[in-house]
Coordinates of C-alpha atoms and ligand atoms in Angstrom, one line a residue:
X6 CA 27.9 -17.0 -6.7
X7 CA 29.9 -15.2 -9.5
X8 CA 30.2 -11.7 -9.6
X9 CA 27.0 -9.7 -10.7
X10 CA 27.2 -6.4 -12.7
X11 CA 23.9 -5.0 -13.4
X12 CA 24.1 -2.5 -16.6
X13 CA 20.5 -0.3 -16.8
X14 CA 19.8 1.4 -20.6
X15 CA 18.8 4.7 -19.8
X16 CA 19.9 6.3 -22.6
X17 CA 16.4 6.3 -24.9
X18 CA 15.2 9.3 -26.4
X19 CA 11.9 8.2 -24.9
X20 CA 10.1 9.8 -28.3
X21 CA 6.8 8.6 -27.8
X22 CA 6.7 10.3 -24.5
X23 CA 6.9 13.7 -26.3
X24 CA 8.7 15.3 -23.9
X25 CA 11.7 17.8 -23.6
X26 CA 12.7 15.8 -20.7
X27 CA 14.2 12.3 -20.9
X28 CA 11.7 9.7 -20.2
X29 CA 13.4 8.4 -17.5
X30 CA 13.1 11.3 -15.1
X31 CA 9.7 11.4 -15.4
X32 CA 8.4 10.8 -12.1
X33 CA 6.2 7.9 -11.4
X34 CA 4.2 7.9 -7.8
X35 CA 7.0 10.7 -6.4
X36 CA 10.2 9.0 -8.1
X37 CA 11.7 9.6 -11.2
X38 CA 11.8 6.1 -13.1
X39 CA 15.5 6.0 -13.0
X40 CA 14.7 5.8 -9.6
X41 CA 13.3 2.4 -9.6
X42 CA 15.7 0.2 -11.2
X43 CA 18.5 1.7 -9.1
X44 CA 16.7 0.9 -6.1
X45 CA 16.8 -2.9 -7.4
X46 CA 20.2 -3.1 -8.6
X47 CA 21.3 -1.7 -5.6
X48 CA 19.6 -4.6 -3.4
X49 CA 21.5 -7.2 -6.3
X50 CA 24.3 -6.0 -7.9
X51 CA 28.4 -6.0 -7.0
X52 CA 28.8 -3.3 -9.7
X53 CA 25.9 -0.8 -11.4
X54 CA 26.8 0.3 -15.0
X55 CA 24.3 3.0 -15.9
X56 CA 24.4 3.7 -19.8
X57 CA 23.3 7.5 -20.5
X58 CA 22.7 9.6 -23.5
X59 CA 24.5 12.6 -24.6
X60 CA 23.3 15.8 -22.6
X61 CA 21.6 14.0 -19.6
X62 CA 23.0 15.8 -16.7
X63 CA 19.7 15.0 -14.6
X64 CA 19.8 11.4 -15.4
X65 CA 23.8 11.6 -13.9
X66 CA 22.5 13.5 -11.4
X67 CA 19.3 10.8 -10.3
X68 CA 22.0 8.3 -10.7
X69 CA 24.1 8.6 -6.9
X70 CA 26.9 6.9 -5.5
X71 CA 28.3 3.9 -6.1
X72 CA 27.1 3.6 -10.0
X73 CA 29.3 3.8 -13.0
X74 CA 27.8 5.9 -15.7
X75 CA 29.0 5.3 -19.4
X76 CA 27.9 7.5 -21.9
X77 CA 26.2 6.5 -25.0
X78 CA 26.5 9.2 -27.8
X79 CA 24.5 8.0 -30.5
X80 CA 20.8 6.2 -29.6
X81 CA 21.5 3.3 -31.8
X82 CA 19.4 0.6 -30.1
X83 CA 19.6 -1.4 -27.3
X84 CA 22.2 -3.8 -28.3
X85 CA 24.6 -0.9 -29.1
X86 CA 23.9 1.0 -25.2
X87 CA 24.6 -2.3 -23.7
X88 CA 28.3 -2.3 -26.0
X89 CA 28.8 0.7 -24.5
X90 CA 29.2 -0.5 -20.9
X91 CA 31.1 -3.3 -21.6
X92 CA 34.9 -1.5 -21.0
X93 CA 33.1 -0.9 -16.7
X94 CA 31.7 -4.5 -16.6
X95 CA 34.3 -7.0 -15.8
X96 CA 33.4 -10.7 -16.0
X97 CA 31.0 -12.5 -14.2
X98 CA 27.5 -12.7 -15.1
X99 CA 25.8 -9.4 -16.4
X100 CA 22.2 -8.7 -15.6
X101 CA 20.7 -5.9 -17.8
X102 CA 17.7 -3.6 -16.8
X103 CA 15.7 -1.8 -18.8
X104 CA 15.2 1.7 -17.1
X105 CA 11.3 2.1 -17.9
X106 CA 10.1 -1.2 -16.1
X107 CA 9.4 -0.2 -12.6
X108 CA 7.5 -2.7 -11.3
X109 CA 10.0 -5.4 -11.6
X110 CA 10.5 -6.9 -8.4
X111 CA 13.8 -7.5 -6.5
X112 CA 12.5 -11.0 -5.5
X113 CA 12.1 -11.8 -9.7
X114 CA 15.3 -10.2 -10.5
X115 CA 17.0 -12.5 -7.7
X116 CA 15.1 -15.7 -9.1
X117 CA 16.4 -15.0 -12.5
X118 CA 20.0 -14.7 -11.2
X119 CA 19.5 -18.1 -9.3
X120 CA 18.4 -19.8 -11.7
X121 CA 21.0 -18.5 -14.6
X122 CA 24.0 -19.2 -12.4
X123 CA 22.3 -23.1 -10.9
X124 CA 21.5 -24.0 -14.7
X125 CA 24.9 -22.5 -16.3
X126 CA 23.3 -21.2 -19.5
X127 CA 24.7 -18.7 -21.2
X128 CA 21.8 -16.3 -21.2
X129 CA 18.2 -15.9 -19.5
X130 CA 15.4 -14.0 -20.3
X131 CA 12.8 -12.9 -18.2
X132 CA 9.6 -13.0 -19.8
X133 CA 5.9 -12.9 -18.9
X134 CA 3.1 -13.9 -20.5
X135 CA 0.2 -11.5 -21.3
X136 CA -3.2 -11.4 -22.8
X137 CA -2.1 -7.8 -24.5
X138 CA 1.5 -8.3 -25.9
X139 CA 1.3 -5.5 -28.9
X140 CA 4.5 -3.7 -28.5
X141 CA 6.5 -5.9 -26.8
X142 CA 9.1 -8.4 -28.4
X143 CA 7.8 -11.8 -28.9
X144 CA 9.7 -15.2 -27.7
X145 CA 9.9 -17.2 -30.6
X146 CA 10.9 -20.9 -29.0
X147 CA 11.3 -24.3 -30.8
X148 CA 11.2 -27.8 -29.1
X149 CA 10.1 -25.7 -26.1
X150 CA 13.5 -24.0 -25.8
X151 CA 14.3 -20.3 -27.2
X152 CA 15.6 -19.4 -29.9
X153 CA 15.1 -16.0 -31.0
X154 CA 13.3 -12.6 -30.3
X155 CA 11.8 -11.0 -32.6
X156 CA 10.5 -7.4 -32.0
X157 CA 6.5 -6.4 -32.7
X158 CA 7.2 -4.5 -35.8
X159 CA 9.3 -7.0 -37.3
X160 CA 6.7 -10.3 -36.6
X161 CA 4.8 -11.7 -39.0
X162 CA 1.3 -12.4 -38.2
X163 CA 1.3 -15.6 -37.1
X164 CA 4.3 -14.7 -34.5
X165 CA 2.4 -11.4 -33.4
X166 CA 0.2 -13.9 -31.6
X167 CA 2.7 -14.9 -29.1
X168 CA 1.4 -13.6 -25.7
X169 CA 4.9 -14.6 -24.2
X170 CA 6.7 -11.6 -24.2
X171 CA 10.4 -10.2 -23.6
X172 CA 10.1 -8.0 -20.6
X173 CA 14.2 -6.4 -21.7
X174 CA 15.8 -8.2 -18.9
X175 CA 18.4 -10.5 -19.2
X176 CA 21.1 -12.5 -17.7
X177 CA 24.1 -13.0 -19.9
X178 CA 27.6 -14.8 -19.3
X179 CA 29.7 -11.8 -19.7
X180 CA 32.5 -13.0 -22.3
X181 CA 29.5 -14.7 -24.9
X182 CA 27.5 -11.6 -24.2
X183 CA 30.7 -9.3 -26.1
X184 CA 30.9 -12.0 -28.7
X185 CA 27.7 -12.1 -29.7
X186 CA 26.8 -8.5 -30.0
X187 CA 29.9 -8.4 -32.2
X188 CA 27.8 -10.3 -34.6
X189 CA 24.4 -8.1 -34.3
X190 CA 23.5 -6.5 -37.3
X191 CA 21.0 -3.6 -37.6
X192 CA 18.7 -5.2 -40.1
X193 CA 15.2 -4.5 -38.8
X194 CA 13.0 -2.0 -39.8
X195 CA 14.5 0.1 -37.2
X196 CA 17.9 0.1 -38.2
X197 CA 18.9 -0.5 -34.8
X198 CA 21.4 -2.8 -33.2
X199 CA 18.7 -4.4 -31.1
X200 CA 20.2 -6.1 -28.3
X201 CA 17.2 -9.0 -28.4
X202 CA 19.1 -10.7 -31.5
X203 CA 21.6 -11.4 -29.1
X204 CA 19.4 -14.7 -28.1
X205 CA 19.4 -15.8 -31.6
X206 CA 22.9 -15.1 -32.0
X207 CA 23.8 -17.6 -28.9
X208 CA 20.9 -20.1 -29.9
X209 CA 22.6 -20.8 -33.5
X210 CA 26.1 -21.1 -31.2
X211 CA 24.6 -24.0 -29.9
X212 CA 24.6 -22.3 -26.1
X213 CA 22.3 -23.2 -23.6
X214 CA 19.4 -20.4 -23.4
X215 CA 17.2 -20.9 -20.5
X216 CA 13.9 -18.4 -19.9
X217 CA 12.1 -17.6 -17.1
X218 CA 8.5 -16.0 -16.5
X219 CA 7.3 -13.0 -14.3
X220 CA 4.9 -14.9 -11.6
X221 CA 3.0 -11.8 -12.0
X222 CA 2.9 -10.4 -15.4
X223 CA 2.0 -6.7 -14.7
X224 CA 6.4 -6.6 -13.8
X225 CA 6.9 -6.7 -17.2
X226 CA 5.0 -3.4 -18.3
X227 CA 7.5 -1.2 -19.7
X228 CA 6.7 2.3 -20.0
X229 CA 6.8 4.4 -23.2
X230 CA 4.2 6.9 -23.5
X231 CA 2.2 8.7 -21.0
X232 CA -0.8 6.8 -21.2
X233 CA 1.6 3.3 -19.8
X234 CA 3.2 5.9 -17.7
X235 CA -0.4 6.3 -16.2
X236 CA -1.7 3.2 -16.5
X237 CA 1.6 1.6 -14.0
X238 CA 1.6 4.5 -12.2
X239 CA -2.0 3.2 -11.0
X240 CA -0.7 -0.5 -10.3
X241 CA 2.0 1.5 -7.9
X242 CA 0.1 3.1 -6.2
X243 CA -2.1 0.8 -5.2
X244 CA 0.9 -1.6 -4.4
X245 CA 2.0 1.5 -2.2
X246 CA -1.1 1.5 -0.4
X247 CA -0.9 -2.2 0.0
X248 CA 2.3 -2.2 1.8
X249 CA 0.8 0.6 4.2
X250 CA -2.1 -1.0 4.7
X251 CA -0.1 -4.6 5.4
X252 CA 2.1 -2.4 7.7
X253 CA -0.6 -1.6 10.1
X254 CA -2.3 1.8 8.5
X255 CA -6.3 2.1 8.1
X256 CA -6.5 3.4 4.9
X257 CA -10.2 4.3 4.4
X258 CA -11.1 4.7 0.9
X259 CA -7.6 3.4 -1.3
X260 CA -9.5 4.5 -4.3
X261 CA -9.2 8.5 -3.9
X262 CA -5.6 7.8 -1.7
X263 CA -2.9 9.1 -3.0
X264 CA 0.7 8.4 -1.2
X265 CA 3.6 8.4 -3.3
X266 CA 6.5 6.0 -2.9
X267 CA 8.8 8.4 -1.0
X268 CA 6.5 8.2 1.9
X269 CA 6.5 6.6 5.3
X270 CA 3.6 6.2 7.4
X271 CA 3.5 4.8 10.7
X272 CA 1.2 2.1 12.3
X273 CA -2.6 3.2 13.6
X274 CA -2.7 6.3 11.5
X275 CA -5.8 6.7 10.0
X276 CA -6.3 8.1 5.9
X277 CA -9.3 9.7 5.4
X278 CA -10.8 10.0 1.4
X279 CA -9.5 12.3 -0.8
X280 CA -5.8 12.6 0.8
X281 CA -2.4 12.9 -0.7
X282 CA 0.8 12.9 0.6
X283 CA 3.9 13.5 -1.6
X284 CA 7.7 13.8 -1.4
X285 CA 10.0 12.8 1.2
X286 CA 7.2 12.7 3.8
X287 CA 7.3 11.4 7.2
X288 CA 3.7 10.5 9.4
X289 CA 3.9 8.6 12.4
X290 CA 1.8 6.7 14.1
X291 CA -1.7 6.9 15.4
X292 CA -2.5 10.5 13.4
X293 CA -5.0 10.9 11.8
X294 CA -5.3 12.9 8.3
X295 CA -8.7 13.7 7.6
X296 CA -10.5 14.1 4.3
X297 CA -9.1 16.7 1.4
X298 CA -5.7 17.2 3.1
X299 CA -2.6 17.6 0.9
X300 CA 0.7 16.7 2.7
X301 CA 4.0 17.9 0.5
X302 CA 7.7 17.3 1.8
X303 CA 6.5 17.5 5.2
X304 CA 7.7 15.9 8.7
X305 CA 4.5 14.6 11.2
X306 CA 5.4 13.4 15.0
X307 CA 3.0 10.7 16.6
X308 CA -0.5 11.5 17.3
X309 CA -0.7 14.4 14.6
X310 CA -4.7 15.3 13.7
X311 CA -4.8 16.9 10.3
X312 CA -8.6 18.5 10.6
X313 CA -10.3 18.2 7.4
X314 CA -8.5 20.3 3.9
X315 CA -5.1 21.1 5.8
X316 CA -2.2 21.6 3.3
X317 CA 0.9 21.1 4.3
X318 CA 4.3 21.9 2.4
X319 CA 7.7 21.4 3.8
X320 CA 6.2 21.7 7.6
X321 CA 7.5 20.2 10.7
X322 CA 4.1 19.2 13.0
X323 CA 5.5 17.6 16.4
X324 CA 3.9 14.6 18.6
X325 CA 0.2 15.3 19.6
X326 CA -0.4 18.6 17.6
X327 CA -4.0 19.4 16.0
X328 CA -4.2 21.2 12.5
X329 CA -7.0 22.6 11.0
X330 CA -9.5 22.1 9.5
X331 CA -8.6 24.5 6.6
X332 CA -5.3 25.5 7.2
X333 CA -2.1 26.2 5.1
X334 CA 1.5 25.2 6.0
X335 CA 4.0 27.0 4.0
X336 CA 7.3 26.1 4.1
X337 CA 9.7 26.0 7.1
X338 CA 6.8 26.0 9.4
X339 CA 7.2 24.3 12.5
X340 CA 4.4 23.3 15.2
X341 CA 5.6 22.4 18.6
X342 CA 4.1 19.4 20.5
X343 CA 0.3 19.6 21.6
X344 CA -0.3 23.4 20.6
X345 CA -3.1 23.7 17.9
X346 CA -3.6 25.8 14.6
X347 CA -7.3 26.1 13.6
X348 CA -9.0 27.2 10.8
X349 CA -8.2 29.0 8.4
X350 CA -4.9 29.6 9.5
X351 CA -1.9 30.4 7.4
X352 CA 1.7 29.9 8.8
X353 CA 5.0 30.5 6.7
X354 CA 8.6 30.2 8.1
X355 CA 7.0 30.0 11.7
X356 CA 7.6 28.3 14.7
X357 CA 4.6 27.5 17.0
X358 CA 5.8 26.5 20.5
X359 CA 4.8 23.6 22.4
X360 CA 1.2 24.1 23.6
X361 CA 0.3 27.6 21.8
X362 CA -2.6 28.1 20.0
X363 CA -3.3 29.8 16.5
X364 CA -7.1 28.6 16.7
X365 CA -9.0 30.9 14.0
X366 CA -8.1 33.5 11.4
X367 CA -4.6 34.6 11.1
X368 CA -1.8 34.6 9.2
X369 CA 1.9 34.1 10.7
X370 CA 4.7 34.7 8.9
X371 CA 8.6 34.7 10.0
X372 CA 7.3 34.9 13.6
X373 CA 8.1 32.7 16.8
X374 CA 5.6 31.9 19.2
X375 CA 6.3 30.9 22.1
X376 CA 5.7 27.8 24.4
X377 CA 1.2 28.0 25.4
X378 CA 1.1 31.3 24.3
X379 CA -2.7 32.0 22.7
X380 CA -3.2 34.3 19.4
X381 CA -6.6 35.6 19.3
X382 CA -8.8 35.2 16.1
X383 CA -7.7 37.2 13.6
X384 CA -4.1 38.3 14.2
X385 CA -2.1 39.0 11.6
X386 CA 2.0 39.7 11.5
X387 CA 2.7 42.3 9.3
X388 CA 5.4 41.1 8.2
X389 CA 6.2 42.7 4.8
X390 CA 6.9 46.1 4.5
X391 CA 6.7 46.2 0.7
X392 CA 10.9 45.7 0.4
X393 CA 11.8 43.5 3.1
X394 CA 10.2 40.8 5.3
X395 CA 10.6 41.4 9.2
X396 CA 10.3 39.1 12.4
X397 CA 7.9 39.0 15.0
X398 CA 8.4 37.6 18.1
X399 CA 5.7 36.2 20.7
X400 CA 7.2 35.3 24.3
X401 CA 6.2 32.2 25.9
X402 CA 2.3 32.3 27.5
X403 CA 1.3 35.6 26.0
X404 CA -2.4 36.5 25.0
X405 CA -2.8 38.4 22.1
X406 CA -6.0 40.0 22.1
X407 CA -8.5 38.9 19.1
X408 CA -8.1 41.1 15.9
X409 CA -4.2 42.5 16.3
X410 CA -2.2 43.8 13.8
X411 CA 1.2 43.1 14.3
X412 CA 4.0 45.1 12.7
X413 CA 7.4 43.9 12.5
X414 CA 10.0 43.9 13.3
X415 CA 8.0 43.8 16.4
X416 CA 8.8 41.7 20.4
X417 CA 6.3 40.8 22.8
X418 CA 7.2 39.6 26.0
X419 CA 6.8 36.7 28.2
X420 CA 2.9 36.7 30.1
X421 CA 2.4 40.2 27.8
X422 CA -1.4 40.9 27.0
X423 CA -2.5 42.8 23.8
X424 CA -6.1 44.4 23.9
X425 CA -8.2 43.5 21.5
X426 CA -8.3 44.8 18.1
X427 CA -5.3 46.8 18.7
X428 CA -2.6 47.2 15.9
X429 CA 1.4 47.1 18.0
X430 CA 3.7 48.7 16.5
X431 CA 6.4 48.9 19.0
X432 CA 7.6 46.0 21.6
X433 CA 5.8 45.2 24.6
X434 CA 8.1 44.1 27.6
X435 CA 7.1 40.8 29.3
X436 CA 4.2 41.2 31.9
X437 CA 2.7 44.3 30.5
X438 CA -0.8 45.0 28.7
X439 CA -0.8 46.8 25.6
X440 CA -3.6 48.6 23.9
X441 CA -3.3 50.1 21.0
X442 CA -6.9 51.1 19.4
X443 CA -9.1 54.3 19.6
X444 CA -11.1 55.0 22.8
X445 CA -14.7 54.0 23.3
X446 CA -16.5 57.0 23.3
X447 CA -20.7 56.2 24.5
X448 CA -22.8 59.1 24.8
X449 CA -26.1 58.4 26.4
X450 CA -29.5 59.4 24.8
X451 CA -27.8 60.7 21.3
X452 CA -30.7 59.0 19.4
X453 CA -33.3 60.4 21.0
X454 CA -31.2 64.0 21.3
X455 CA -30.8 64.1 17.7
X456 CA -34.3 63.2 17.0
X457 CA -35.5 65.7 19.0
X458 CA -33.7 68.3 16.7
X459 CA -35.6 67.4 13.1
X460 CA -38.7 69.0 12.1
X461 CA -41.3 66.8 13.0
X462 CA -42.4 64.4 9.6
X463 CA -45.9 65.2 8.4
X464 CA -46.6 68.5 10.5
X465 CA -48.2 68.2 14.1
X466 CA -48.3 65.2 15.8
X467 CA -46.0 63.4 13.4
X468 CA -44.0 60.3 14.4
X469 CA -40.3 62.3 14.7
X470 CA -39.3 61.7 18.2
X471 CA -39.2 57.5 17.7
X472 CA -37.7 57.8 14.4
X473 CA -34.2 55.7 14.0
X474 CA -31.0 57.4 12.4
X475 CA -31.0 57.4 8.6
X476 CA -28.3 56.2 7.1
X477 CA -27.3 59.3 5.0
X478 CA -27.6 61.1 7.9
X479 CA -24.3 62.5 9.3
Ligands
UD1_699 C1 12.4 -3.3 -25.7 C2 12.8 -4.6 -26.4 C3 11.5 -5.5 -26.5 C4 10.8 -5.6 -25.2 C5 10.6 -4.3 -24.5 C6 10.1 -4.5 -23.1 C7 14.7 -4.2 -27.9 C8 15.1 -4.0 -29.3 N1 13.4 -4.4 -27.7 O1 11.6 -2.6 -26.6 O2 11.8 -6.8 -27.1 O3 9.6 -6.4 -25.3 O4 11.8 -3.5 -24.5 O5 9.7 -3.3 -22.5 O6 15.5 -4.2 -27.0 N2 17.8 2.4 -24.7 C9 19.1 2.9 -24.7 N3 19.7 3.2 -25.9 C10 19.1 3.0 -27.1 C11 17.8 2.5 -27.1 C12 17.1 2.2 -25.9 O7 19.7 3.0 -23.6 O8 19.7 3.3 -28.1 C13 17.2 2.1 -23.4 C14 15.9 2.9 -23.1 O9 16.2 4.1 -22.4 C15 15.1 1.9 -22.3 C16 15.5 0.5 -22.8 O10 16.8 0.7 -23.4 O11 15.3 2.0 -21.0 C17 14.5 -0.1 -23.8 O12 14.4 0.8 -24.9 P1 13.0 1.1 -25.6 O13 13.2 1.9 -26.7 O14 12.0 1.4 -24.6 O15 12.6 -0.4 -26.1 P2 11.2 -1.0 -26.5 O16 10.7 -0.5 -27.8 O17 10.3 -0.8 -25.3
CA700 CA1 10.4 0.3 -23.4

């Protein structure tokens, strides 16, 4: 095989997005679209050339190791971004990418290369035919064999009627690929140097052009506005929920599923409607994530429960652990294996240990609690003291009474209790019970002792004694 350069045009102004940020970037199903046709060249390619516009430090940035980024200054078409790359390229054969198609496959891009190199040609196209080709170039072939591209604005009528489109990748044989963009002109009602005249360039040379279709003609969707950038995103996600679904997870109802592509699921999990899970996530296997739950950046062990409407943002929820339903994980929480957080529960910078429970109620913040240690309904660290946040920390199997303030910066100890509805505002050593609330006082027959004391209601035998306590009485 000869040596394959892959150059990807990412240098578009991406207009008809109408965005401040380069269309490329834009992030399609959890990764920017840049994103995508790196991710192919890296599977194909000796040597990536990545051709950039002028003030595109994110696009650098998205771009990683291993890729050569040239810059081109002026956007003056597609012909003229692929010139720009050609000093990095090298000989060989050249395979350009278009940086807006993400749903060209490896396997296509690796068929095209095949069949370039086996037929010697001197270039290939990849193009797909489809029922909707507005917008796209249009393959314009004679005696069967191509001879020219001619873009949608520049057809004729007749030619606008070709449904075999130019999907913007090509093979080329790098030293006729410099010689005939020498030759491009920008005559088109562009003004652009469009690398697509290249074809008819190397036709009239008397070169062999070969062409090759998509199997599946939904590769070639290129993305220019947000309404494509919608549209594929729909066709990704569904492909994403395909490979889940072929890799052993029940995926309930795929229609209201969202998982974005920078997600990995394990086998036997179970998706519930309504569910979507986002960024570099991590599940693994046989959880289940029940109905209305949102999952961001998050890591799950095996045998995770998500109850019902659990959201989730850069967590850490080990092997066997129960959420929810209705609870919020803020970032840099942490649950330990097997302990539980129930409703209505919010956690933020927190670790859980392995086998405590958070069942109903509270709100944890920059605390530790330790290993089976239980926090009563309604506990609350108090964590904030209006300048600066302060740590709690729970020792391993201690019971903290239902309805407990705690203040921070604040220690209880191993096996410690806390009464009830106290608020602790100094450490408890380990072992001890702490109560911190106002005493019980009962006095017995007050009702009937106050009552006794009124004026009876409506003179002689009136009604007083049996009369209840009013409530602006007092
Ligand atoms: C291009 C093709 C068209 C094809 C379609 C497939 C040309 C002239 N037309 O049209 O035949 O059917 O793709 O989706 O090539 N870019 C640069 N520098 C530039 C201009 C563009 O790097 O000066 C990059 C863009 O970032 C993009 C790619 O080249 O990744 C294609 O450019 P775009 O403007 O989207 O071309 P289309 O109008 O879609
Ligand atoms: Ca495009």
């Amino acid at each position: 095989m000869d040596r394959l350069t892959v150059v990807i045009l990412a240098a578009g102004e991406g207009k008809r997005m109408r965005s401040r940020q380069p269309k490329v970037l834009h992030p399609l199903c959890g990764r920017p679209l840049i994103g995508y046709s790196l991710r192919t060249a890296r599977a194909l390619a000796d040597r990536i050339v990545l051709v950039v516009g002028a003030h595109a430090a994110g696009v650098r940035a998205a771009a990683g190791d291993g890729v050569t980024i040239v810059e081109q200054r002026e956007r003056l078409g597609t012909g003229h971004a692929v010139l720009q790359a050609r000093a990095a390229c090298g000989g060989g054969t050249i395979l350009v990418l278009p940086a807006d198609a993400p749903l060209l496959s490896g396997e296509t891009l690796e068929r095209l290369v095949q069949h370039h190199q086996a037929t010697g040609a001197v270039a290939t196209v990849l193009t797909a035919v489809v029922d909707r080709p507005q917008g796209y170039g249009r393959i314009l072939r004679q005696g069967g064999r191509v001879k020219r591209i001619v873009e949608d604005r520049d057809a004729t009528d007749d030619q606008k009627k070709i449904r075999e489109i130019n999907t913007s990748v090509y093979c080329f044989e790098a030293r006729r690929l410099w010689k005939a963009l020498a030759e491009v002109k920008p005559d088109n009602d562009q003004g652009e140097y469009y690398l697509t005249d290249v074809i008819g360039v190397l036709a009239k040379a008397g070169g062999r052009l070969e062409a090759l279709a998509t199997p599946d003609p939904v590769e070639a969707l290129g993305i220019n506005d947000r309404k494509q950038l919608a549209a594929v995103a729909a066709l990704q996600r569904r492909r994403i929920l395909d490979r889940l679904m072929a890799a052993g997870v029940t995926i309930l109802d795929p229609a209201s599923t969202w998982v974005e592509d920078t997600v990995t699921i394990g086998p036997d999990t179970t998706i519930y409607p309504q569910v979507l899970i986002e960024g570099p996530t991590t599940i693994g296997s046989d959880c289940v994530i029940a109905a209305g739950c949102q999952v961001s950046a998050s890591r799950l062990g095996d045998g995770v429960t998500l109850k019902p409407y659990c959201v989730l943002g850069e967590a850490v929820v080990e092997d066997g652990a129960t959420l929810g339903p209705f609870c919020h994980l803020r970032p840099l929480s942490h649950v330990g294996p097997r302990a539980k957080v129930g409703n209505f529960v919010e956690l933020k910078k927190s670790r859980i240990g392995r086998g405590a429970k958070v069942p109903h109620l509270s709100y944890v913040g920059d605390a530790t609690v330790g290993e089976d240690a239980n926090v009563g309904a309604g506990t609350i660290t108090c964590n904030y003291d209006g300048v600066a946040k302060h740590e709690t920390r729970i020792g391993d199997r201690a019971f903290i009474g239902t309805n407990t303030s705690l203040v921070a910066p604040l220690t209880i100890g191993e096996g410690a209790y806390i009464g009830a509805g106290s608020t602790i505002t100094k450490d408890v050593p380990a072992g001890a019970l702490a109560v911190g609330r106002g005493h019980q006082v009962v006095r017995e027959g007050w009702a009937a002792n106050r009552a006794a004391k009124r004026p009876p209601v409506g003179g002689a035998g009136g009604r007083a004694a049996a009369a209840p306590p009013q409530p602006d009485d007092d």
